[in-house]
JSON list of C-alpha atoms in Angstrom, two decimals:
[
{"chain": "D", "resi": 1, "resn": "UNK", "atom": "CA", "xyz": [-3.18, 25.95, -10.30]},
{"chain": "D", "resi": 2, "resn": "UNK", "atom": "CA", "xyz": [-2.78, 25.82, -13.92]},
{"chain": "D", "resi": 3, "resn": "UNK", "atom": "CA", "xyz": [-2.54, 21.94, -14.20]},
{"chain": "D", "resi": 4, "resn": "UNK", "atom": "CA", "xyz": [0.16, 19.80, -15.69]},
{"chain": "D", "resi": 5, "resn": "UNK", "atom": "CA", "xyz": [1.91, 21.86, -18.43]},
{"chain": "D", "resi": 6, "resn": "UNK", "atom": "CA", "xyz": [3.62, 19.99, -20.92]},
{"chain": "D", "resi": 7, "resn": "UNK", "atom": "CA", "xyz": [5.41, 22.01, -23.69]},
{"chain": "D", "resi": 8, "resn": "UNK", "atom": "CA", "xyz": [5.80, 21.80, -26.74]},
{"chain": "D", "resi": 9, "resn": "UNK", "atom": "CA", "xyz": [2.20, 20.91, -27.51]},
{"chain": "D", "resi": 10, "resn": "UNK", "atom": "CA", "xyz": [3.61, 19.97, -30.80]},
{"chain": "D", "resi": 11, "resn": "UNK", "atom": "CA", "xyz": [6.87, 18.59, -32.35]},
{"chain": "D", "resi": 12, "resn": "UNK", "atom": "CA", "xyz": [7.78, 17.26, -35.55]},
{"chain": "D", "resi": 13, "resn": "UNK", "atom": "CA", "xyz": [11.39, 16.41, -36.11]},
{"chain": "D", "resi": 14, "resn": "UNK", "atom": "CA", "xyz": [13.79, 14.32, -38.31]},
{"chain": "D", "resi": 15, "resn": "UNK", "atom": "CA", "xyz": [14.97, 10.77, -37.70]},
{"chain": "D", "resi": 16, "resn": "UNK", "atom": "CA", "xyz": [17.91, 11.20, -35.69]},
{"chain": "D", "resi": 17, "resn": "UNK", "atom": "CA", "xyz": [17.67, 14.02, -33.78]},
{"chain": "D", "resi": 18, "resn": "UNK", "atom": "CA", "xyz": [17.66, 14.60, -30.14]},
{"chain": "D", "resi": 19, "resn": "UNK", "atom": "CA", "xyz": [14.33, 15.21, -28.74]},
{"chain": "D", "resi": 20, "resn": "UNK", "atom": "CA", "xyz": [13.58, 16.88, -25.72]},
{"chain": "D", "resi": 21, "resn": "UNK", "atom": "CA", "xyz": [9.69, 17.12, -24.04]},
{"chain": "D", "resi": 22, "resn": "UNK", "atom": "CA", "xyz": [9.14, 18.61, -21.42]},
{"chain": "D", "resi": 23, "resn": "UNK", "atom": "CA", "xyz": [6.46, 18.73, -18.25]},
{"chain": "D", "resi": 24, "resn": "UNK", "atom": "CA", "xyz": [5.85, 21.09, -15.02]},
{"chain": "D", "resi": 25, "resn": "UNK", "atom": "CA", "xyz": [3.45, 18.79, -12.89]},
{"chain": "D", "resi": 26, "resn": "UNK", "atom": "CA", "xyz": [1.04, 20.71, -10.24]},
{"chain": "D", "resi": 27, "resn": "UNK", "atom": "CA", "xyz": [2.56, 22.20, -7.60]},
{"chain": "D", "resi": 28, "resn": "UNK", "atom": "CA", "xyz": [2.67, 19.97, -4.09]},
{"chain": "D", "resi": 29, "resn": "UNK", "atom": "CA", "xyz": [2.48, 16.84, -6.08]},
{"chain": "D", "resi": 30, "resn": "UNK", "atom": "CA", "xyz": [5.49, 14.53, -5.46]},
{"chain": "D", "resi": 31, "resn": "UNK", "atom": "CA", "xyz": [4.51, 11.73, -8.04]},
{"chain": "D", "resi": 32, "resn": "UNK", "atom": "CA", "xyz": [5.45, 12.52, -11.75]},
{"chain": "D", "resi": 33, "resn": "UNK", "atom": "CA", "xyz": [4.49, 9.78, -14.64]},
{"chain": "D", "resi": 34, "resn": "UNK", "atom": "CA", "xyz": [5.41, 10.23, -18.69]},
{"chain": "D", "resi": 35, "resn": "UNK", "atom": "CA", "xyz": [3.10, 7.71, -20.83]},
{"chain": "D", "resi": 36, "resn": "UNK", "atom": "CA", "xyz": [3.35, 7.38, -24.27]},
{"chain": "D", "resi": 37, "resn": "UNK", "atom": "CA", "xyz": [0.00, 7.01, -26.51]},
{"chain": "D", "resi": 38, "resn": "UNK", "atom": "CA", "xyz": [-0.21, 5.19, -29.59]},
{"chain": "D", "resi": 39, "resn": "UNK", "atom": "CA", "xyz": [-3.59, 3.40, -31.41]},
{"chain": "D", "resi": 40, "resn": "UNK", "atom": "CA", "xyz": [-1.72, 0.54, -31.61]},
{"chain": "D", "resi": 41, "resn": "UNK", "atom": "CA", "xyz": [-0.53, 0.42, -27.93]},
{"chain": "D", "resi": 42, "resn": "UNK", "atom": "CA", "xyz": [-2.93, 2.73, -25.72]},
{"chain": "D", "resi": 43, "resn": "UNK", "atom": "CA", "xyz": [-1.54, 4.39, -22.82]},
{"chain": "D", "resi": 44, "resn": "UNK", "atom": "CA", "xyz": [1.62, 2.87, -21.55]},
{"chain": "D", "resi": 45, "resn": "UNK", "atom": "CA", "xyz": [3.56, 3.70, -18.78]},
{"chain": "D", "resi": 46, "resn": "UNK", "atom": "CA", "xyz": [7.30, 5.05, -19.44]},
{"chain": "D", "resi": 47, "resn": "UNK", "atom": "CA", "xyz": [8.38, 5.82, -16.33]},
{"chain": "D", "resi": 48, "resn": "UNK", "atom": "CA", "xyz": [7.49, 7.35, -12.99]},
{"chain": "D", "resi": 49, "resn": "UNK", "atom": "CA", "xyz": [9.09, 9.62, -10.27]},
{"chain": "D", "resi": 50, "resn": "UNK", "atom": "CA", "xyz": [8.59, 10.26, -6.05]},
{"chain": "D", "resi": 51, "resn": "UNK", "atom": "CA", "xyz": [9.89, 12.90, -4.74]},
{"chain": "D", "resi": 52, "resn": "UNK", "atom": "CA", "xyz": [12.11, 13.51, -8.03]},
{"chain": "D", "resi": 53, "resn": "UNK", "atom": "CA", "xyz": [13.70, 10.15, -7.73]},
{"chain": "D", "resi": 54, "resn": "UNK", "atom": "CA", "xyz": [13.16, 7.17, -10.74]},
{"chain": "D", "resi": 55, "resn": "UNK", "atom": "CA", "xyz": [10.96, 4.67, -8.72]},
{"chain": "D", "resi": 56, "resn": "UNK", "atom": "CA", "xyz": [10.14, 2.16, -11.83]},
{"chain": "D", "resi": 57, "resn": "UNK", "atom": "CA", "xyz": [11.44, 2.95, -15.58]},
{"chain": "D", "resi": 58, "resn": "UNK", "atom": "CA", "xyz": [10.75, -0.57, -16.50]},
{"chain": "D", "resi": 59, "resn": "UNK", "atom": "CA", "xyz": [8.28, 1.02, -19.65]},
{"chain": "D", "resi": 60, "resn": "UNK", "atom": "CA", "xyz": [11.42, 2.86, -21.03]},
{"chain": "D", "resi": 61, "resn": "UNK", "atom": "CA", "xyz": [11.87, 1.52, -24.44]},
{"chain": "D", "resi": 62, "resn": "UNK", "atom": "CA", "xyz": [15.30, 1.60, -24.91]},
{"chain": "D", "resi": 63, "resn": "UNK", "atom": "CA", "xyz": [18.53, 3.50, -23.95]},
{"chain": "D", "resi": 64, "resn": "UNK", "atom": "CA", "xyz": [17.73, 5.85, -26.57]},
{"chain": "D", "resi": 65, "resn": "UNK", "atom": "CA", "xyz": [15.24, 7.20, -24.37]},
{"chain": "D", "resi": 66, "resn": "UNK", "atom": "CA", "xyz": [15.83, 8.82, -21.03]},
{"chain": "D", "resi": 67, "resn": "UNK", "atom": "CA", "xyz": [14.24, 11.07, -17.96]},
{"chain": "D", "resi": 68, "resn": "UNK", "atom": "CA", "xyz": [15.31, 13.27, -15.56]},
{"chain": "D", "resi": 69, "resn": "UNK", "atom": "CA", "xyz": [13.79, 15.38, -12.79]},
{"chain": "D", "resi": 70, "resn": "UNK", "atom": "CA", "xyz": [16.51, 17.92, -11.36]},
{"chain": "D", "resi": 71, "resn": "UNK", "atom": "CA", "xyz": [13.39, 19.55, -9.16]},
{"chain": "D", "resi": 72, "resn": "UNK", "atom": "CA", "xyz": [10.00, 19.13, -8.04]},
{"chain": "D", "resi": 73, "resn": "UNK", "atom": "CA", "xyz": [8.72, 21.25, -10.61]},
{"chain": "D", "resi": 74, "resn": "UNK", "atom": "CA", "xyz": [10.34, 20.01, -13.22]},
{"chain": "D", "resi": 75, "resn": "UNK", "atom": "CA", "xyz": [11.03, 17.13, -15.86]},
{"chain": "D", "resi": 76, "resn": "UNK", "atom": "CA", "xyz": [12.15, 15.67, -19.23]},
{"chain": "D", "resi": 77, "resn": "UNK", "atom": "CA", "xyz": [11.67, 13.20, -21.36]},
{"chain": "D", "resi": 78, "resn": "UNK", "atom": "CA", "xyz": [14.41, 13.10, -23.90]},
{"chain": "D", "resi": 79, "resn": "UNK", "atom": "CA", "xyz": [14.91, 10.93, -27.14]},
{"chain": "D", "resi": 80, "resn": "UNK", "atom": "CA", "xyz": [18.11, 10.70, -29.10]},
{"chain": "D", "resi": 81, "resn": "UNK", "atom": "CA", "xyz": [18.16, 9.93, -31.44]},
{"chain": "D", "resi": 82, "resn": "UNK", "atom": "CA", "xyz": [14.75, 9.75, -32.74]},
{"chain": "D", "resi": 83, "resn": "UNK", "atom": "CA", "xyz": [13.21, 7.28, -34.90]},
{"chain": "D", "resi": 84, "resn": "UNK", "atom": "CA", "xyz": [9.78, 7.57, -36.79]},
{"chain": "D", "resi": 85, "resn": "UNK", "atom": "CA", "xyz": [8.46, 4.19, -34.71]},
{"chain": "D", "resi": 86, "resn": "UNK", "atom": "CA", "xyz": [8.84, 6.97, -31.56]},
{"chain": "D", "resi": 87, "resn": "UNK", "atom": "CA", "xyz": [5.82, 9.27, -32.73]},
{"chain": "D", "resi": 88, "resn": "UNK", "atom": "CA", "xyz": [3.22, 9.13, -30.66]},
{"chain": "D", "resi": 89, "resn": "UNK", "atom": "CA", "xyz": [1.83, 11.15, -28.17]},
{"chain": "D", "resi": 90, "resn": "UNK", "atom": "CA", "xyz": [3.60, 11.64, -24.59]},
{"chain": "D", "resi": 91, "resn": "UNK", "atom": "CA", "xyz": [1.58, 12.48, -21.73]},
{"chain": "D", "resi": 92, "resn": "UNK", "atom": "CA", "xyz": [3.12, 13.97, -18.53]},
{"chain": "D", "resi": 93, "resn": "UNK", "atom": "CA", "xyz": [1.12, 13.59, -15.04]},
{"chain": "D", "resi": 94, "resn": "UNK", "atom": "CA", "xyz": [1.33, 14.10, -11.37]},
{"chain": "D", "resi": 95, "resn": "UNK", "atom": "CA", "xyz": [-0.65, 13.37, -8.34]},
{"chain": "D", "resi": 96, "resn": "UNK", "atom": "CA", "xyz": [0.15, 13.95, -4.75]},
{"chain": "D", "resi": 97, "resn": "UNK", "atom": "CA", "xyz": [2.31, 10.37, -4.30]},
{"chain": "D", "resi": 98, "resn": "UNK", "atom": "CA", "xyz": [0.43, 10.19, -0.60]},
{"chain": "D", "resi": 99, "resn": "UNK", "atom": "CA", "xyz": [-1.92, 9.20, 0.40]},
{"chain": "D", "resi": 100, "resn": "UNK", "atom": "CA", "xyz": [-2.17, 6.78, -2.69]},
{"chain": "D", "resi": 101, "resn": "UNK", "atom": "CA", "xyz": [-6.20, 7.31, -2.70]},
{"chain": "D", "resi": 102, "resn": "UNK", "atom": "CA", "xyz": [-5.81, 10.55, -4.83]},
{"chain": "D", "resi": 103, "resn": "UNK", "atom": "CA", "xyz": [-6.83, 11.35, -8.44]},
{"chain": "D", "resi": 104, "resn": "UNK", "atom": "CA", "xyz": [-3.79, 11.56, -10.91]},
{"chain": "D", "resi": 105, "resn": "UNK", "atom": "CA", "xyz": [-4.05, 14.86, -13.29]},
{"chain": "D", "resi": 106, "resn": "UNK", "atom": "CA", "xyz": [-2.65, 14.65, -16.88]},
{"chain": "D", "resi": 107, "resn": "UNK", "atom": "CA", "xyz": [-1.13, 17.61, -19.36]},
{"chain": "D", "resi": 108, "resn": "UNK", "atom": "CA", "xyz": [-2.76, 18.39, -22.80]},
{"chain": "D", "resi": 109, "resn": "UNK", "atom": "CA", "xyz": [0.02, 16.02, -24.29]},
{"chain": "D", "resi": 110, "resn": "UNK", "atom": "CA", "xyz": [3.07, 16.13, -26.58]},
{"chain": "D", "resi": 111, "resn": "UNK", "atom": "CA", "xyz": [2.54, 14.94, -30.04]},
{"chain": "D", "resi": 112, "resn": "UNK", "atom": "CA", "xyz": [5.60, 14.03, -31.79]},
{"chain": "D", "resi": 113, "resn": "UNK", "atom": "CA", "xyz": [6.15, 13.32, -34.78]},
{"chain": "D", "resi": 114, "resn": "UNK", "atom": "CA", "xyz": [9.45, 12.01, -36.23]},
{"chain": "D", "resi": 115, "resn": "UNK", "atom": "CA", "xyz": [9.96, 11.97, -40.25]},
{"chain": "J", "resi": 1, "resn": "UNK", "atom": "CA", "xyz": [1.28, -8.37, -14.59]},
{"chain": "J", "resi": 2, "resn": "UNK", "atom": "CA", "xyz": [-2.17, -6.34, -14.93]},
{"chain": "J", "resi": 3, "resn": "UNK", "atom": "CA", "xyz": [-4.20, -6.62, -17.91]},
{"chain": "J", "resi": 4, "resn": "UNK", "atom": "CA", "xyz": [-7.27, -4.05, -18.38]},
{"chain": "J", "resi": 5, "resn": "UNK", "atom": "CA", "xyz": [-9.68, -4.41, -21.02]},
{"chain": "J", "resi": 6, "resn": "UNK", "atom": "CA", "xyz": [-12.61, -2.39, -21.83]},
{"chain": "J", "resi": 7, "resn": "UNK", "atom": "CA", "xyz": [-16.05, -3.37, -24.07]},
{"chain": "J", "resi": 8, "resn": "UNK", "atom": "CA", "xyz": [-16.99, -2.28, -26.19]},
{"chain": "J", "resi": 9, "resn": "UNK", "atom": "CA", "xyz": [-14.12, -0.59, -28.17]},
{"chain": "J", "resi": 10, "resn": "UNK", "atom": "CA", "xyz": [-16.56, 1.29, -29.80]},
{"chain": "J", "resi": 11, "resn": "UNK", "atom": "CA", "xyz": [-19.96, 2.58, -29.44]},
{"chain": "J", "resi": 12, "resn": "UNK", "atom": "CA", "xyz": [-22.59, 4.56, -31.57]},
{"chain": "J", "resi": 13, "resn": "UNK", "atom": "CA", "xyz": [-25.76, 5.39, -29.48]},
{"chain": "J", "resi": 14, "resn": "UNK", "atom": "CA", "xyz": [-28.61, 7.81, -30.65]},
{"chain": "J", "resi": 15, "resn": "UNK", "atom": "CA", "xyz": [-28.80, 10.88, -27.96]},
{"chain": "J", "resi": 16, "resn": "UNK", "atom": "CA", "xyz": [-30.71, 10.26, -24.43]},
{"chain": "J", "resi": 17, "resn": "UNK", "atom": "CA", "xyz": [-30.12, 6.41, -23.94]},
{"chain": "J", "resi": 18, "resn": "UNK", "atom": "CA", "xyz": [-28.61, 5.56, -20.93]},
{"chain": "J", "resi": 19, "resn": "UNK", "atom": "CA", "xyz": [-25.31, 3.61, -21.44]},
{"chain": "J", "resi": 20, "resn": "UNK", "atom": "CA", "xyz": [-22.61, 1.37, -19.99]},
{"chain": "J", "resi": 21, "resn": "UNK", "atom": "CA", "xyz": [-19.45, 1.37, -20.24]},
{"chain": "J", "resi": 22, "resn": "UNK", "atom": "CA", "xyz": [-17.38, -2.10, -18.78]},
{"chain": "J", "resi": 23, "resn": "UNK", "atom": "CA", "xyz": [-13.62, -2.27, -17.80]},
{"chain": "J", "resi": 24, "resn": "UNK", "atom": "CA", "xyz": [-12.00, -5.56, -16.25]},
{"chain": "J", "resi": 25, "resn": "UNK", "atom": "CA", "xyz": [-8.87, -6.20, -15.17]},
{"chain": "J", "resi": 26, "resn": "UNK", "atom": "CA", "xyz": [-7.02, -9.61, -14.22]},
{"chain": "J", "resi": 27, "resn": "UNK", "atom": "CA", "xyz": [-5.50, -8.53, -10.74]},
{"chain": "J", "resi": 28, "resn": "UNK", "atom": "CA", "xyz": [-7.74, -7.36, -8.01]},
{"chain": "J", "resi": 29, "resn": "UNK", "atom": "CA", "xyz": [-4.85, -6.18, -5.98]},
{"chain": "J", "resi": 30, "resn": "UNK", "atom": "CA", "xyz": [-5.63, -2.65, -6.73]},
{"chain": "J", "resi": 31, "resn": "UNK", "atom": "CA", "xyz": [-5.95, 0.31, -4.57]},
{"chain": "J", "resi": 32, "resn": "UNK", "atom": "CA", "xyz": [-8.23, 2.95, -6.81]},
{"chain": "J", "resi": 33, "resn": "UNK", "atom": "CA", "xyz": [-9.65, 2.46, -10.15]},
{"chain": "J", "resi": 34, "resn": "UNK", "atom": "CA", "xyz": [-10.16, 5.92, -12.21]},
{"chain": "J", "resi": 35, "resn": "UNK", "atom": "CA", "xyz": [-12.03, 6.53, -15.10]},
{"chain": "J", "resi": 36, "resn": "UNK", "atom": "CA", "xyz": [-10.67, 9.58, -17.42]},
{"chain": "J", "resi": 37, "resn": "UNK", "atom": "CA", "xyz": [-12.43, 11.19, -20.88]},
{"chain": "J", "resi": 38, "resn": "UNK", "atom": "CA", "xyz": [-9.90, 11.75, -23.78]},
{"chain": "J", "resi": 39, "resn": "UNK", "atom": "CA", "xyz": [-11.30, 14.34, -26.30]},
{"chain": "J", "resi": 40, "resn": "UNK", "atom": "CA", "xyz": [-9.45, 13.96, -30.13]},
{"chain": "J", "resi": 41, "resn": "UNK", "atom": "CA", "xyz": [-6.40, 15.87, -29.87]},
{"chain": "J", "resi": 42, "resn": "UNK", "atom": "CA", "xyz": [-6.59, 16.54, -25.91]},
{"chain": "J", "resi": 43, "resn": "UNK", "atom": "CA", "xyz": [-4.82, 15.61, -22.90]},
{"chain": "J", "resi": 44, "resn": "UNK", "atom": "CA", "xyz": [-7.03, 12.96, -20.28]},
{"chain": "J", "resi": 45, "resn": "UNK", "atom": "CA", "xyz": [-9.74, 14.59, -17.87]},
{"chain": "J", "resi": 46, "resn": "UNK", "atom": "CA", "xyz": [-10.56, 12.45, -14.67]},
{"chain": "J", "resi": 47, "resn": "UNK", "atom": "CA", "xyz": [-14.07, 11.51, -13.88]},
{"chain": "J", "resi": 48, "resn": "UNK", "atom": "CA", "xyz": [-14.72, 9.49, -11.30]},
{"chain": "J", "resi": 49, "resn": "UNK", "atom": "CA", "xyz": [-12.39, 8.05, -8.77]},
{"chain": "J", "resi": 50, "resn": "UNK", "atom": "CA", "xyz": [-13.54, 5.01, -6.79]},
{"chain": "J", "resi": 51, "resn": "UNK", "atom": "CA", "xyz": [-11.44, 3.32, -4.24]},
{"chain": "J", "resi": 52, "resn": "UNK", "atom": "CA", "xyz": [-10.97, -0.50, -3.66]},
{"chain": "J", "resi": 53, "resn": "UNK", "atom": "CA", "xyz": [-13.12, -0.45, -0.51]},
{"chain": "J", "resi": 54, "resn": "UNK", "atom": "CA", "xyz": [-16.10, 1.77, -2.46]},
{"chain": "J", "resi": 55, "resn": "UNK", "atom": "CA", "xyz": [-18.84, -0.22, -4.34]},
{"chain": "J", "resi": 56, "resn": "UNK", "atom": "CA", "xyz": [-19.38, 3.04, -6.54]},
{"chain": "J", "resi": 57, "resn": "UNK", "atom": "CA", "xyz": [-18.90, 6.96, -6.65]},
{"chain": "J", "resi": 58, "resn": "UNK", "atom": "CA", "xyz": [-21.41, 9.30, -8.63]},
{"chain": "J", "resi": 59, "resn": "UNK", "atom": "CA", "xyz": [-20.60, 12.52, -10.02]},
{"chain": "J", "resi": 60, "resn": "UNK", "atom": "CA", "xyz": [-23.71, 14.06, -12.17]},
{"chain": "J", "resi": 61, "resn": "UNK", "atom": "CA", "xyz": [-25.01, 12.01, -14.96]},
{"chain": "J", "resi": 62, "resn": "UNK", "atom": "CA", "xyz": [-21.84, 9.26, -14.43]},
{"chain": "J", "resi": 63, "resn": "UNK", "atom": "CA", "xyz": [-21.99, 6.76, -11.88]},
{"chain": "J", "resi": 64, "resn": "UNK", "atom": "CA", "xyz": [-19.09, 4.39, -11.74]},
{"chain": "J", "resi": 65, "resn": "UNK", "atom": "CA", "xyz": [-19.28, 1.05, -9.88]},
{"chain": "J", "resi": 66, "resn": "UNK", "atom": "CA", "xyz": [-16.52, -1.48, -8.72]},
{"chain": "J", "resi": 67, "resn": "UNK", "atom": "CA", "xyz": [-16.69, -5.07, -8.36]},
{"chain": "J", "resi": 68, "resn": "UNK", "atom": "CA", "xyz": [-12.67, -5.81, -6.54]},
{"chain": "J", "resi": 69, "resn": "UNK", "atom": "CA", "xyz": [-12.96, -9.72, -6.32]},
{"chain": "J", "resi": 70, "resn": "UNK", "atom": "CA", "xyz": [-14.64, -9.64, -9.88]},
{"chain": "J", "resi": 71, "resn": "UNK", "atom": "CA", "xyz": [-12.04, -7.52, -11.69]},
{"chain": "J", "resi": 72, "resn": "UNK", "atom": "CA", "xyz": [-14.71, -5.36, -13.08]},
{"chain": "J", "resi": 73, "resn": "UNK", "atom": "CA", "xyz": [-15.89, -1.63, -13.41]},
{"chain": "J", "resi": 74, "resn": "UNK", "atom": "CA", "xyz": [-18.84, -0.32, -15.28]},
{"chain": "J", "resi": 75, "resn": "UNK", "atom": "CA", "xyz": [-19.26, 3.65, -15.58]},
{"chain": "J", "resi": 76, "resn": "UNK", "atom": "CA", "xyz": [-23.23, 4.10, -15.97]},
{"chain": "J", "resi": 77, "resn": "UNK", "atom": "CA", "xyz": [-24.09, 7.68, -18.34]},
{"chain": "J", "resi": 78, "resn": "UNK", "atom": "CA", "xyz": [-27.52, 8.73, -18.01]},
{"chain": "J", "resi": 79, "resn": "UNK", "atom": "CA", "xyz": [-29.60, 10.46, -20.41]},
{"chain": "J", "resi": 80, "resn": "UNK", "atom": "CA", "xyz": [-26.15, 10.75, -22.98]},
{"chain": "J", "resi": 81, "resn": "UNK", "atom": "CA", "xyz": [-25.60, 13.99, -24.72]},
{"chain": "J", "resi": 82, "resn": "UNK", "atom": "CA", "xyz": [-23.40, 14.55, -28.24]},
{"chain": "J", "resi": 83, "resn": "UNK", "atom": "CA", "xyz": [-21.40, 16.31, -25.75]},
{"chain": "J", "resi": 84, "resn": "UNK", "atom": "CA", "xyz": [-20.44, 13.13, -24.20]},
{"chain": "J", "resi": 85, "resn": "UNK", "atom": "CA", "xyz": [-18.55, 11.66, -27.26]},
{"chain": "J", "resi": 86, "resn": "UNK", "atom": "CA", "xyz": [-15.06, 11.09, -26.58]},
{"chain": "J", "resi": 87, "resn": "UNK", "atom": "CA", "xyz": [-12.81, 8.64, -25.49]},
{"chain": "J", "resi": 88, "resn": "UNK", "atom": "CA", "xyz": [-13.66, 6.64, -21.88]},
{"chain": "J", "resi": 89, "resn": "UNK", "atom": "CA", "xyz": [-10.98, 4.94, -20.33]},
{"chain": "J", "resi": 90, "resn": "UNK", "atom": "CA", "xyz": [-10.12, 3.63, -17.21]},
{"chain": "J", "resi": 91, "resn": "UNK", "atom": "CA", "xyz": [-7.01, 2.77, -14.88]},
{"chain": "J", "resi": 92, "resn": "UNK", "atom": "CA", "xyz": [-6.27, 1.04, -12.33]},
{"chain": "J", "resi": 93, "resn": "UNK", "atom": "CA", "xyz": [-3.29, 1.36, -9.04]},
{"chain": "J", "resi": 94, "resn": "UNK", "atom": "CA", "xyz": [-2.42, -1.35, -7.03]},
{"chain": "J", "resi": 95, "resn": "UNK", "atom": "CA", "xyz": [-1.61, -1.51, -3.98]},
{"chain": "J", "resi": 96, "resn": "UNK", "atom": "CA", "xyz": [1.54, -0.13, -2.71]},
{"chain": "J", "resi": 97, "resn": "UNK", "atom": "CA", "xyz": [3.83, -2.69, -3.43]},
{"chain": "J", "resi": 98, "resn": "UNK", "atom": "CA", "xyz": [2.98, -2.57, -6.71]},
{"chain": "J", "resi": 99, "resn": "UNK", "atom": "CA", "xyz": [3.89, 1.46, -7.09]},
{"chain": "J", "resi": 100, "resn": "UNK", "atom": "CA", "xyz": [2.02, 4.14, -7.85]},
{"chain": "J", "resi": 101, "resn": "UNK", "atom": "CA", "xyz": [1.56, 3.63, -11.50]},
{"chain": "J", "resi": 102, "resn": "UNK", "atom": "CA", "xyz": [-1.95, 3.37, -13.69]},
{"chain": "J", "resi": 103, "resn": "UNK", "atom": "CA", "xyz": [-2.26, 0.91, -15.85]},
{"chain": "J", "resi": 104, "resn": "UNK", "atom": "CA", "xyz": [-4.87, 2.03, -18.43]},
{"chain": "J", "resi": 105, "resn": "UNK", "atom": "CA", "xyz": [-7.60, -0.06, -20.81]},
{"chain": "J", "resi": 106, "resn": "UNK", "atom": "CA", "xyz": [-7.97, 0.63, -24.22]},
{"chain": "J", "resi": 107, "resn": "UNK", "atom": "CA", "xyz": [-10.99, 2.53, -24.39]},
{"chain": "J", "resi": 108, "resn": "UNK", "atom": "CA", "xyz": [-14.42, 2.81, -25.39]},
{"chain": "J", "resi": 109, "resn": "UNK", "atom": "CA", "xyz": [-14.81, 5.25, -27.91]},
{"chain": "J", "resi": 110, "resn": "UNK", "atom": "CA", "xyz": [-18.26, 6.63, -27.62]},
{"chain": "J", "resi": 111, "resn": "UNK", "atom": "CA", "xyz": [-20.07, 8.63, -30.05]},
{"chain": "J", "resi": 112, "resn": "UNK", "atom": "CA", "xyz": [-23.82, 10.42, -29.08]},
{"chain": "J", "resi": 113, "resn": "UNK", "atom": "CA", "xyz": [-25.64, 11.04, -32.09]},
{"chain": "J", "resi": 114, "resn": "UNK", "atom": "CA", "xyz": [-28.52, 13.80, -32.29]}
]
């Protein structure tokens, strides 16, 4: 398996526009996570998905920003519209969902960054 | 709510010491703790995963060890190589009421130096 594949690897954009990331997890893996990366924040948690369902989007900013996976092998993360406080870098992962003992597998990342 | 910290946030060591790295969190109601490397500009790359009922896991030169009713994690490098400079960091589940989510430290940023 190729991994998680996030595209594009890079995106620079102007404050607001609609942004649109998006991520193909591994394939058999029902658990999907987007984190956003910042220095002055780390790794935090936007939102997660079983089985293509929204199990907690509590670390979803604001309604500006918003998810969706219409299939197992598929997701987005969109913005709109963008502000430069939203660049960072957005990860995309997976990991098998059951049994919860398993490793989860990230993408190379999305930097964004909005001017 | 989990809190994970890692010490140092930075670290400069000269190449062939042996290191460690510490993580802690505030709940111990976790399920698996993982440790990842983050290269600049890269995506995460999983180390070591050790479970809640494991005292430690070993994989080559790393050897990660949990301490559950402690909160804390240490991931042991032997003999450290410039090629080990990057970014350590560490996560933690909890248990299945709590999701399957990581919550991630901050990071040691470790730098080998010839």
């Amino acid at each position: 398996d190729a991994g998680v594949i996030q595209s594009p690897r890079h995106e620079v954009t102007e404050m607001g526009q609609e942004v649109t990331l998006r991520c193909k997890p591994i394939s058999g893996h029902n658990s999907l996570f987007w984190y956003r990366q910042t220095m002055m924040r780390g790794l935090e948690l936007l939102i997660y998905f079983n089985n293509n369902v929204p199990i907690d989007d509590s670390g979803m900013p604001e309604d500006r920003f918003s998810a969706k996976m219409p299939n197992a092998s598929f997701s987005t993360l969109k913005i709109q519209p963008s502000e430069p406080r939203d660049s960072a870098v957005y990860f995309c992962a997976s990991n098998p969902g059951q049994p919860m003992n398993t490793e989860a597998f990230f993408g190379q990342g999305t930097r964004l960054t909005v001017v | 709510k989990q809190e994970v910290t890692q010490i140092p946030a930075a670290l400069s060591v000269p190449e062939g010491e042996n290191l460690v790295l510490n993580c802690s969190f505030t709940d111990s109601a976790i399920y698996n703790l993982q440790w990842f490397r983050q290269d600049p500009g890269k995506g995460l790359t999983s180390l070591l995963l050790i479970q809640s009922s494991q005292r430690e896991q070993t994989s080559g030169r790393l050897n990660a060890s949990l301490d559950k009713s402690s909160g804390r994690s240490t991931l042991y490098i032997a003999a450290s190589q410039p090629g080990d400079s990057a970014t350590y960091l560490c996560a933690v589940r909890r248990t299945a009421g709590g999701g399957n989510k990581l919550t991630f430290g901050t990071g040691t940023q470790l730098k080998v130096e010839l």
